[in-house]
Coordinates of C-alpha atoms and ligand atoms in Angstrom, one line a residue:
M1 CA -120.8 70.5 184.1
L2 CA -117.3 69.2 184.4
N3 CA -115.8 66.0 185.7
K4 CA -113.9 66.5 188.9
Q5 CA -110.6 65.2 187.5
N6 CA -110.9 67.7 184.7
I7 CA -111.2 70.7 186.9
K8 CA -107.5 71.4 186.8
R9 CA -107.4 70.8 183.0
W10 CA -110.0 73.5 182.6
Y11 CA -107.5 76.1 183.2
I12 CA -104.9 74.6 180.9
K13 CA -104.9 75.3 177.2
P14 CA -103.1 73.3 174.6
A15 CA -99.7 74.8 173.9
L16 CA -98.7 73.5 170.6
L17 CA -97.1 76.7 169.7
V18 CA -95.4 77.5 172.9
M19 CA -91.9 77.0 171.7
F20 CA -92.4 79.3 168.8
S21 CA -93.6 82.1 170.9
I22 CA -90.2 82.7 172.3
F23 CA -88.8 83.4 168.8
S24 CA -92.0 84.7 167.2
S25 CA -91.2 87.2 164.5
N26 CA -93.1 90.2 165.8
M27 CA -90.9 90.2 168.9
L28 CA -87.7 90.3 166.9
N29 CA -88.7 93.2 164.8
S30 CA -87.9 96.6 166.2
A31 CA -86.5 98.7 169.0
P32 CA -86.9 98.9 172.8
I33 CA -90.4 97.3 173.3
V34 CA -89.1 94.2 171.7
N35 CA -86.1 93.9 174.1
E36 CA -88.2 94.2 177.2
D37 CA -90.5 91.5 175.9
Q38 CA -87.6 89.2 175.1
R39 CA -86.1 89.8 178.5
L40 CA -89.4 88.9 180.1
E41 CA -89.7 85.9 177.9
K42 CA -86.5 84.5 179.4
F43 CA -87.6 85.3 182.8
K44 CA -90.9 83.4 182.3
L45 CA -88.9 80.2 182.0
V46 CA -87.0 81.0 185.2
F47 CA -90.2 81.8 186.9
L48 CA -91.8 78.5 185.9
E49 CA -88.7 76.4 186.9
N50 CA -88.9 77.9 190.3
Y51 CA -92.6 77.8 190.5
W52 CA -92.5 74.0 190.1
K53 CA -90.2 73.9 193.0
I54 CA -92.7 75.6 195.3
S55 CA -95.8 73.9 193.8
P56 CA -94.5 70.3 193.0
V57 CA -97.9 68.6 193.0
E58 CA -99.4 71.1 190.6
A59 CA -96.3 70.4 188.4
I60 CA -97.4 66.7 188.1
Y61 CA -100.9 67.6 187.1
V62 CA -99.9 70.0 184.3
G63 CA -97.5 67.4 182.9
Y64 CA -94.2 68.8 184.1
H65 CA -92.8 65.5 185.2
R66 CA -89.1 66.4 185.8
N67 CA -89.2 66.2 189.5
D68 CA -91.6 63.3 190.0
S69 CA -89.2 61.0 191.7
L70 CA -88.9 63.2 194.7
L71 CA -91.8 63.5 197.1
V72 CA -91.4 66.9 198.8
V73 CA -91.9 66.7 202.6
P74 CA -94.4 69.5 203.4
D75 CA -92.9 70.6 206.7
L76 CA -92.3 74.2 207.9
E77 CA -88.8 74.2 206.5
F78 CA -90.5 73.8 203.1
V79 CA -92.8 76.7 203.8
D80 CA -89.7 78.8 204.5
K81 CA -88.1 77.7 201.3
Q82 CA -91.3 78.6 199.4
L83 CA -91.3 82.0 200.9
R84 CA -87.6 82.6 200.0
I85 CA -88.2 81.6 196.4
L86 CA -91.2 83.9 196.2
E87 CA -89.1 86.7 197.5
M88 CA -86.4 86.1 194.9
L89 CA -89.0 85.9 192.1
D90 CA -90.6 89.1 193.3
D91 CA -87.3 90.9 193.3
S92 CA -86.5 89.8 189.8
L93 CA -89.9 90.7 188.5
G94 CA -89.6 94.2 190.0
K95 CA -86.7 94.9 187.5
Y96 CA -88.9 94.9 184.4
N97 CA -90.4 98.1 183.0
V98 CA -94.1 97.3 182.6
S99 CA -94.7 100.3 180.3
K100 CA -92.2 98.9 177.8
L101 CA -94.0 95.6 177.5
S102 CA -96.4 94.6 174.8
A103 CA -100.0 93.8 175.8
N104 CA -99.5 90.1 175.7
S105 CA -96.4 90.3 177.9
R106 CA -97.9 92.8 180.2
T107 CA -100.8 90.4 181.1
D108 CA -98.2 87.7 181.7
F109 CA -96.3 90.0 183.9
M110 CA -99.3 90.9 185.9
M111 CA -100.3 87.3 186.3
M112 CA -96.9 86.3 187.6
R113 CA -97.0 89.2 190.0
D114 CA -100.5 88.2 191.2
R115 CA -99.5 84.6 191.7
I116 CA -96.5 85.6 193.8
E117 CA -98.8 87.7 195.9
S118 CA -101.5 85.1 196.4
F119 CA -99.0 82.2 197.0
R120 CA -97.5 84.3 199.7
W121 CA -100.9 85.1 201.1
Y122 CA -101.8 81.4 201.2
L123 CA -98.6 80.6 203.1
T124 CA -98.7 83.4 205.6
E125 CA -102.4 84.3 206.1
Y126 CA -104.6 81.5 204.9
R127 CA -102.4 78.6 206.2
E128 CA -104.7 75.9 205.1
F129 CA -101.9 73.4 205.8
E130 CA -102.6 73.9 209.5
W131 CA -106.4 73.4 209.6
N132 CA -107.3 71.3 206.5
P133 CA -106.1 67.7 207.0
A134 CA -107.4 66.9 203.5
Y135 CA -104.5 69.1 202.3
Y136 CA -102.3 65.9 202.8
N137 CA -103.0 63.0 200.6
V138 CA -100.5 61.3 198.2
G139 CA -103.0 59.1 196.4
G140 CA -103.9 61.4 193.5
E141 CA -100.4 62.4 192.4
F142 CA -99.1 58.7 192.4
A143 CA -102.1 57.7 190.3
E144 CA -101.4 60.6 187.9
I145 CA -97.8 59.5 187.5
L146 CA -98.9 55.9 186.9
N147 CA -101.5 56.8 184.4
S148 CA -99.8 59.6 182.4
R149 CA -98.0 58.5 179.3
F150 CA -95.0 60.9 179.5
T151 CA -92.6 57.9 179.5
N152 CA -92.9 54.1 179.3
L153 CA -94.4 52.0 182.1
D154 CA -91.0 50.7 183.4
E155 CA -89.7 54.2 183.8
R156 CA -92.9 55.4 185.5
L157 CA -92.7 52.6 188.0
R158 CA -89.1 53.4 188.8
I159 CA -90.0 57.0 189.4
I160 CA -92.8 55.9 191.7
S161 CA -90.5 53.5 193.5
K162 CA -88.2 56.4 194.3
R163 CA -91.1 58.6 195.3
F164 CA -92.2 56.1 197.9
N165 CA -89.1 57.0 199.9
N166 CA -90.5 60.1 201.5
V167 CA -94.0 59.0 202.2
D168 CA -93.4 58.3 205.9
R169 CA -91.8 61.7 206.4
Y170 CA -94.6 63.3 204.5
Y171 CA -97.3 62.1 206.8
E172 CA -95.1 62.7 209.9
A173 CA -94.9 66.3 208.8
A174 CA -98.6 66.5 208.3
I175 CA -99.3 65.2 211.8
S176 CA -96.9 67.7 213.4
I177 CA -98.2 70.7 211.4
I178 CA -102.0 70.2 211.8
K179 CA -103.4 72.2 214.7
N180 CA -107.0 73.2 215.2
P181 CA -108.4 71.3 212.3
V182 CA -111.9 71.9 210.8
I183 CA -114.3 69.1 211.5
E184 CA -115.6 68.9 208.0
H185 CA -112.2 68.8 206.4
T186 CA -111.0 66.2 208.9
D187 CA -113.9 64.0 207.9
L188 CA -113.0 64.6 204.3
A189 CA -109.4 63.8 204.9
I190 CA -110.3 60.5 206.5
L191 CA -112.6 59.6 203.6
Q192 CA -110.1 60.6 200.9
N193 CA -107.0 59.1 202.4
E194 CA -108.9 55.8 202.9
G195 CA -109.9 56.1 199.3
S196 CA -106.3 56.6 198.3
L197 CA -105.4 53.1 199.6
D198 CA -107.0 51.8 196.4
V199 CA -104.2 53.5 194.4
F200 CA -101.6 51.4 196.2
G201 CA -103.4 48.1 195.4
K202 CA -104.6 46.1 192.5
Q203 CA -103.9 48.6 189.7
M204 CA -100.3 49.2 190.7
E205 CA -99.8 45.5 191.3
D206 CA -101.2 44.8 187.8
S207 CA -98.9 47.5 186.2
L208 CA -96.0 46.0 188.1
N209 CA -96.8 42.6 186.6
A210 CA -97.1 44.0 183.2
S211 CA -93.7 45.7 183.4
T212 CA -90.2 44.3 182.6
L213 CA -88.7 45.4 185.9
S214 CA -86.1 43.0 187.4
L215 CA -87.1 40.9 190.4
N216 CA -85.1 43.1 192.7
E217 CA -86.8 46.2 191.4
K218 CA -90.2 44.6 191.8
D219 CA -89.4 43.6 195.4
A220 CA -88.3 47.1 196.2
F221 CA -91.4 48.5 194.6
R222 CA -93.7 46.2 196.6
N223 CA -91.9 47.1 199.8
G224 CA -92.4 50.8 199.1
M225 CA -96.0 50.3 198.2
S226 CA -96.8 48.4 201.5
K227 CA -94.9 51.0 203.5
T228 CA -97.0 53.7 201.8
R229 CA -100.2 51.9 202.8
E230 CA -98.9 51.7 206.4
S231 CA -98.2 55.5 206.5
I232 CA -101.7 56.3 205.1
I233 CA -103.4 53.9 207.6
G234 CA -101.3 55.6 210.4
Y235 CA -102.4 59.1 209.3
V236 CA -106.1 58.0 209.0
S237 CA -106.0 56.5 212.5
H238 CA -104.4 59.7 213.9
L239 CA -107.1 61.7 212.3
K240 CA -109.8 59.5 213.7
S241 CA -108.6 59.9 217.2
L242 CA -108.2 63.6 216.7
R243 CA -111.8 63.7 215.3
A244 CA -113.2 62.0 218.3
K245 CA -112.1 65.0 220.4
L246 CA -113.5 67.7 218.1
N247 CA -116.8 69.4 218.5
S248 CA -118.3 72.6 217.2
D249 CA -117.3 74.5 220.3
N250 CA -113.6 73.5 220.4
S251 CA -112.7 73.5 216.8
R252 CA -112.2 76.0 214.0
S253 CA -115.3 76.7 211.9
F254 CA -115.4 75.8 208.2
R255 CA -116.8 79.3 207.6
L256 CA -114.1 81.8 206.7
G257 CA -115.8 84.8 208.1
K258 CA -116.3 88.0 206.1
E259 CA -112.7 89.4 206.3
L260 CA -110.9 86.2 205.2
Y261 CA -113.5 85.4 202.6
T262 CA -113.1 88.9 201.1
Q263 CA -109.4 88.5 200.9
K264 CA -109.6 85.0 199.4
F265 CA -112.1 86.3 196.8
K266 CA -109.6 89.0 195.8
M267 CA -106.7 86.5 195.5
D268 CA -108.5 83.8 193.6
I269 CA -110.8 85.8 191.3
R270 CA -108.9 89.0 190.5
S271 CA -112.1 90.9 189.9
R272 CA -112.6 94.6 189.9
Y273 CA -115.6 93.9 192.2
E274 CA -115.3 93.2 195.8
A275 CA -116.9 89.9 197.1
E276 CA -119.8 91.9 198.7
E277 CA -120.5 93.8 195.5
I278 CA -120.8 90.5 193.6
Y279 CA -123.1 89.2 196.3
H280 CA -125.4 92.2 195.8
K281 CA -125.3 91.8 192.0
A282 CA -126.3 88.2 192.4
L283 CA -129.2 89.1 194.6
E284 CA -130.5 91.5 192.0
R285 CA -130.0 89.1 189.1
K286 CA -131.9 86.4 191.0
E287 CA -134.9 88.6 191.3
E288 CA -134.7 89.5 187.6
L289 CA -134.5 85.9 186.6
L290 CA -137.4 84.8 188.8
T291 CA -139.6 87.6 187.4
N292 CA -138.7 86.6 183.8
M293 CA -139.3 83.0 184.5
A294 CA -142.8 83.8 185.9
V295 CA -143.7 85.7 182.8
I296 CA -142.7 82.8 180.5
A297 CA -144.3 80.1 182.7
R298 CA -147.6 82.0 182.9
K299 CA -147.6 82.2 179.1
L300 CA -146.8 78.5 178.7
W301 CA -149.4 77.3 181.2
P302 CA -152.3 76.8 178.8
K303 CA -150.0 74.9 176.4
Y304 CA -148.7 72.4 179.0
L305 CA -151.3 72.2 181.7
P306 CA -154.6 73.5 180.1
D307 CA -156.8 71.6 182.6
A308 CA -154.9 72.4 185.8
P309 CA -155.7 75.5 187.9
M310 CA -152.7 77.9 187.8
P311 CA -151.2 78.3 191.3
D312 CA -151.3 81.8 192.8
E313 CA -147.7 81.5 193.9
D314 CA -145.1 82.2 191.2
R315 CA -142.5 79.7 192.4
A316 CA -145.0 76.9 192.3
M317 CA -146.2 77.8 188.9
I318 CA -142.6 78.1 187.5
K319 CA -141.8 74.7 189.0
A320 CA -144.7 73.0 187.4
I321 CA -143.9 74.3 184.0
V322 CA -140.2 73.6 184.3
E323 CA -141.2 70.0 185.1
Q324 CA -143.4 69.8 182.0
V325 CA -140.8 71.3 179.6
S326 CA -138.2 68.9 181.0
L327 CA -140.1 65.9 179.7
K328 CA -138.9 66.6 176.2
H329 CA -135.6 64.9 175.9
V330 CA -133.6 62.5 173.8
H331 CA -133.5 58.7 174.3
R332 CA -130.7 57.5 176.5
D333 CA -129.0 55.7 173.6
S334 CA -128.8 58.8 171.5
F335 CA -127.4 61.2 174.1
I336 CA -123.9 61.4 172.5
T337 CA -125.2 61.5 168.9
A338 CA -127.5 64.3 169.8
I339 CA -124.6 66.3 171.1
E340 CA -122.5 65.4 168.1
K341 CA -125.2 66.6 165.7
Q342 CA -125.6 69.9 167.5
I343 CA -122.0 71.2 167.4
P344 CA -122.1 72.0 163.6
E345 CA -125.5 73.7 164.1
L346 CA -124.1 76.0 166.8
A347 CA -121.1 76.8 164.6
A348 CA -123.3 77.6 161.7
F349 CA -125.4 80.0 163.8
V350 CA -122.2 81.7 165.1
N351 CA -121.0 82.1 161.5
N352 CA -124.3 83.3 160.0
Q353 CA -124.9 85.8 162.7
N354 CA -121.3 87.1 162.6
L355 CA -120.7 86.6 166.3
L356 CA -117.2 85.3 166.2
F357 CA -114.7 83.9 163.7
L358 CA -114.4 80.1 164.2
D359 CA -111.4 78.5 162.7
P360 CA -112.8 75.8 160.4
T361 CA -109.5 73.9 160.5
K362 CA -110.0 73.1 164.1
P363 CA -113.3 71.3 164.4
L364 CA -114.2 69.9 167.8
V365 CA -114.1 66.1 168.2
V366 CA -116.9 64.7 170.4
R367 CA -116.0 61.4 172.1
K368 CA -117.1 59.0 174.8
T369 CA -115.3 60.0 178.0
P370 CA -112.3 57.6 178.4
S371 CA -112.7 55.3 181.4
Y372 CA -109.6 56.7 183.2
M373 CA -111.2 60.1 183.2
E374 CA -114.7 59.0 184.4
G375 CA -115.5 61.0 187.5
S376 CA -118.7 61.1 189.4
G377 CA -120.9 59.5 186.8
A378 CA -122.2 61.2 183.6
G379 CA -121.3 64.6 182.4
A380 CA -119.8 66.6 179.6
S381 CA -116.5 68.4 179.6
I382 CA -113.8 69.8 177.3
S383 CA -110.4 68.3 177.9
S384 CA -107.3 69.8 176.5
P385 CA -103.8 68.5 176.7
G386 CA -101.6 70.0 179.4
P387 CA -99.2 72.9 178.5
Y388 CA -96.3 70.6 178.3
D389 CA -98.0 68.1 176.0
L390 CA -97.2 69.2 172.5
H391 CA -99.1 66.6 170.6
G392 CA -102.3 66.3 172.5
N393 CA -105.8 66.9 171.0
T394 CA -108.8 68.8 172.5
Y395 CA -111.9 66.7 172.9
Y396 CA -115.5 67.1 174.0
N397 CA -115.9 64.2 176.4
V398 CA -119.4 63.0 176.9
S399 CA -120.3 60.2 179.3
P400 CA -122.8 57.7 178.0
L401 CA -125.6 56.7 180.3
T402 CA -124.9 53.0 180.0
N403 CA -124.4 52.4 183.8
Y404 CA -127.6 54.2 184.7
S405 CA -130.7 52.5 185.9
E406 CA -133.9 53.4 184.0
D407 CA -134.9 55.9 186.8
Q408 CA -131.4 57.4 187.0
A409 CA -131.3 57.9 183.2
E410 CA -134.7 59.4 183.1
S411 CA -133.9 61.9 185.9
Y412 CA -130.6 62.8 184.2
L413 CA -132.3 63.2 180.8
R414 CA -135.0 65.4 182.3
E415 CA -132.2 67.7 183.7
Y416 CA -130.4 67.7 180.3
N417 CA -133.6 67.9 178.4
H418 CA -134.0 69.0 174.7
Y419 CA -133.5 72.7 175.7
M420 CA -130.9 72.4 178.4
L421 CA -128.7 70.2 176.2
Q422 CA -128.4 73.2 173.9
I423 CA -127.3 75.5 176.7
L424 CA -124.8 72.9 177.8
N425 CA -123.3 72.7 174.4
I426 CA -123.1 76.4 174.1
H427 CA -121.3 76.6 177.4
E428 CA -118.9 73.7 176.9
A429 CA -118.3 73.9 173.2
I430 CA -119.4 76.7 170.8
P431 CA -119.0 79.6 171.4
G432 CA -118.1 78.7 175.0
H433 CA -115.0 76.9 176.4
Y434 CA -113.9 75.3 173.2
A435 CA -114.0 78.5 171.1
Q436 CA -112.2 80.4 173.9
L437 CA -109.5 77.7 174.0
V438 CA -108.8 78.0 170.2
Y439 CA -108.4 81.8 170.6
A440 CA -106.2 81.5 173.6
N441 CA -103.9 79.3 171.5
Q442 CA -103.3 82.1 169.1
S443 CA -101.4 84.1 171.6
P444 CA -99.6 81.1 173.1
S445 CA -98.2 81.8 176.6
L446 CA -97.1 79.1 179.0
I447 CA -97.8 81.6 181.8
K448 CA -101.4 82.1 180.8
S449 CA -102.0 78.4 180.2
I450 CA -100.6 77.6 183.7
L451 CA -101.8 80.5 185.7
G452 CA -105.0 81.0 183.6
N453 CA -107.8 82.9 185.3
G454 CA -110.7 80.6 186.2
A455 CA -113.2 83.4 186.5
M456 CA -112.4 84.6 183.0
I457 CA -112.6 81.1 181.6
E458 CA -115.9 80.2 183.3
G459 CA -117.2 83.7 182.9
W460 CA -116.8 83.5 179.1
A461 CA -118.7 80.3 178.9
V462 CA -121.6 81.7 181.0
Y463 CA -121.5 85.0 179.1
S464 CA -121.8 83.1 175.8
E465 CA -125.0 81.4 176.8
R466 CA -126.8 84.7 177.3
M467 CA -125.2 86.3 174.2
M468 CA -126.4 83.4 171.9
L469 CA -130.0 83.6 173.1
E470 CA -130.0 87.4 172.9
E471 CA -128.8 87.1 169.3
G472 CA -131.7 84.9 168.4
Y473 CA -130.4 81.4 168.8
G474 CA -133.4 79.1 169.1
N475 CA -135.7 81.7 167.6
N476 CA -136.6 83.0 171.0
E477 CA -138.5 79.9 171.8
P478 CA -139.9 80.5 175.3
E479 CA -139.0 77.0 176.5
L480 CA -135.4 77.6 175.7
W481 CA -135.3 80.9 177.5
L482 CA -137.0 79.3 180.5
M483 CA -134.4 76.6 180.7
Y484 CA -131.6 79.1 180.2
Y485 CA -132.9 81.1 183.2
K486 CA -133.0 78.0 185.3
W487 CA -129.5 77.1 184.3
H488 CA -128.2 80.6 184.9
L489 CA -130.0 80.8 188.2
R490 CA -127.8 78.0 189.4
S491 CA -124.6 80.0 189.1
V492 CA -126.3 83.1 190.5
C493 CA -127.5 81.2 193.5
N494 CA -124.1 79.5 194.0
T495 CA -122.7 83.0 194.5
I496 CA -125.3 84.0 197.0
L497 CA -125.0 80.7 198.8
D498 CA -121.2 80.9 199.0
Y499 CA -121.1 84.4 200.3
S500 CA -124.0 83.9 202.7
V501 CA -122.6 80.8 204.3
H502 CA -119.0 82.0 204.6
A503 CA -119.4 85.7 205.3
L504 CA -123.0 85.9 206.8
D505 CA -123.1 82.7 208.8
W506 CA -126.1 81.1 207.2
P507 CA -127.0 77.9 208.9
E508 CA -127.7 74.7 207.0
K509 CA -131.5 74.9 207.2
V510 CA -131.6 78.3 205.7
A511 CA -129.1 77.4 203.0
V512 CA -131.0 74.2 201.9
K513 CA -134.4 76.0 202.0
F514 CA -132.9 78.8 199.8
L515 CA -131.7 76.3 197.2
T516 CA -134.9 74.3 197.0
D517 CA -137.3 77.3 197.2
E518 CA -135.5 79.9 195.2
A519 CA -133.4 77.9 192.8
F520 CA -135.7 74.9 192.1
Q521 CA -133.2 72.4 193.2
Q522 CA -134.0 68.9 194.2
P523 CA -133.3 68.0 197.8
A524 CA -130.4 65.7 196.8
E525 CA -128.8 68.5 194.7
A526 CA -129.3 71.0 197.5
S527 CA -127.7 68.8 200.2
G528 CA -124.8 68.1 197.8
K529 CA -124.3 71.8 197.3
W530 CA -124.4 72.3 201.1
R531 CA -121.6 69.8 201.4
R532 CA -119.6 71.5 198.7
V533 CA -120.0 75.0 200.2
K534 CA -118.6 73.7 203.5
L535 CA -115.5 72.2 201.9
T536 CA -114.7 74.9 199.3
Q537 CA -114.6 78.7 199.4
V538 CA -115.0 81.3 196.6
Q539 CA -114.8 78.8 193.7
L540 CA -118.6 78.7 193.6
C541 CA -118.5 82.5 192.8
S542 CA -116.2 82.3 189.8
Y543 CA -118.9 81.6 187.2
F544 CA -121.2 84.5 188.0
T545 CA -118.3 86.9 188.8
G546 CA -116.6 86.3 185.5
Y547 CA -119.9 86.5 183.6
S548 CA -120.8 89.8 185.3
E549 CA -117.5 91.4 184.5
I550 CA -117.6 90.4 180.8
Y551 CA -121.2 91.4 180.4
D552 CA -120.7 94.8 182.2
F553 CA -117.6 95.5 180.2
R554 CA -119.5 94.8 176.9
E555 CA -122.3 97.2 177.9
E556 CA -119.7 99.8 179.0
L557 CA -118.0 99.5 175.6
K558 CA -121.3 99.9 173.8
V559 CA -121.8 103.2 175.5
K560 CA -118.2 104.4 174.9
Q561 CA -118.1 103.3 171.3
G562 CA -121.6 104.3 170.3
K563 CA -122.3 103.4 166.7
D564 CA -118.8 102.0 166.2
F565 CA -119.5 99.1 168.6
D566 CA -119.4 95.8 166.7
L567 CA -120.2 92.6 168.6
K568 CA -118.0 90.3 166.5
K569 CA -115.0 92.7 166.9
F570 CA -115.6 92.9 170.6
H571 CA -115.6 89.1 171.0
E572 CA -112.5 88.6 168.9
K573 CA -110.5 91.3 170.5
F574 CA -111.6 90.3 174.0
L575 CA -110.5 86.7 173.4
S576 CA -107.2 87.6 171.8
Y577 CA -105.7 88.5 175.2
G578 CA -105.8 84.9 176.4
S579 CA -107.1 83.6 179.7
A580 CA -106.1 86.7 181.7
P581 CA -108.2 88.2 184.4
V582 CA -111.1 90.3 182.9
P583 CA -110.0 93.6 184.5
Y584 CA -106.6 93.3 182.8
I585 CA -108.2 92.6 179.5
R586 CA -110.6 95.5 180.0
E587 CA -107.7 97.9 180.8
L588 CA -105.6 96.8 177.8
M589 CA -108.6 96.8 175.4
L590 CA -109.6 100.3 176.4
E591 CA -106.0 101.4 175.9
D592 CA -105.8 99.8 172.5
L593 CA -109.0 101.3 171.4
K594 CA -107.9 104.7 172.8
L595 CA -111.0 104.9 175.0
P596 CA -111.1 106.5 178.5
K597 CA -110.9 104.1 181.4
Ligands
LIG601 ZN1 -138.7 60.8 179.8
LIG602 ZN1 -117.7 75.8 182.4

């Protein structure tokens, strides 16, 4: 689970030591290797400076606020400029000798090369800016500038005031570029842009009143704010009239189709598996999970439902037992304390079983999710400071259930019941996301924190769930395994769903039936998932793909190393390469261990 606003932050690790990495001693030591690393180190800064020119909104979200006062107009001229900059970066990168780079630099090199390739692909092939009207929306970035504490309030308001200048041209460009929009993304754009009007209302007005800006400055600000509202309203009404003319026969489908989907999978995930291979793996894994769940549920039947007749059909039986086991949960008032209590227990297990070294000087702080980060209700997530924030802390944010009705709280607590809560903590904290972040920080790289690979990051968290249970966490309690399988089934089914809808044309009915029948999802969850699969592509696959690659690599290494294989060493070495794509880590690790590829 992660809050929506936190999704971007997931891929960002704290970078307390970034500045040191440039001069770190092992790079200054000896001959040619060192020089190539140093040369690349300089280039990385050039790369990023240029990268923020072609990806200005992303810059704001990672905390690089140097260009905030200029809102870039997203017209075709800008696309040309982006392509020129990519060309230039590509040429410069081509001058480095990969074989002379250290492992850490080599992954950075490959990640920059990949990003140039995928950025170019997005501009020339994918061209979302033509068919996704939700691509255009200034609300989020203005809110981010207003709420980030990178400088004092007055300065932030002055920056925002300047940024207002291009809003009208921004939306004019949007209107002229959009052609053949997707219905679902048009609806989303209307909804989200209307939502953005809130940004240019009370909160900004309150901030303005709290500031010490001069009367003239305040007037200019209010003027910009109201013009911005006008531009947004104009865009929304344009989209509404466009929308009235769209129907499923005359508009572009939200489905990517097999070819485009396969390409996007390659660009976003950087897996050694093709999209179709992962889809087949997921189908197999799903059958395995359902078989295992049936075995456990059958065994638990007399314990939970001694007087009820056992259904013949496996799914019905599993469902009934899952419901029973879910009844064991904490009280709504102790949700946060239960999580807090569990973190040291997980750490103790990892230490006692020798699974991974956990740095005792960096304990994880559990806190109530701050209100500015509250997303769509309750949840738990790790938030780490952006790569440019040198003083931030990493927290485990947990949302209390205070705003829930009795029924809502009960349903939420059944989902995150006694057993599931442990899986959640493994995933989010130890040895999942949090532990991975601590390791990533030991080989600090601005490139990896900014271009970090989502499939590796999520894959590690998903891998760690299975690994912990396999190593005996929870004493092999059948209830814990059952809940783990249910949780894991979700990421497996997300992969099947994503591929089937985008590449195999699954209609809504089939998709929803699949989720309720095969993944034990409630109708509300299933229809929410249907909505998500229409609006996103590939992202739903990242969890299972990353997990599969890590698990498969571990099994491969067990065979190749034989009795020399050591789980703790595997984990520590694997994590030492930072948040790079798994295939690159695999390659470097095999090389370092002098094993065949
Ligand atoms: Zn209850
Ligand atoms: Zn996660």
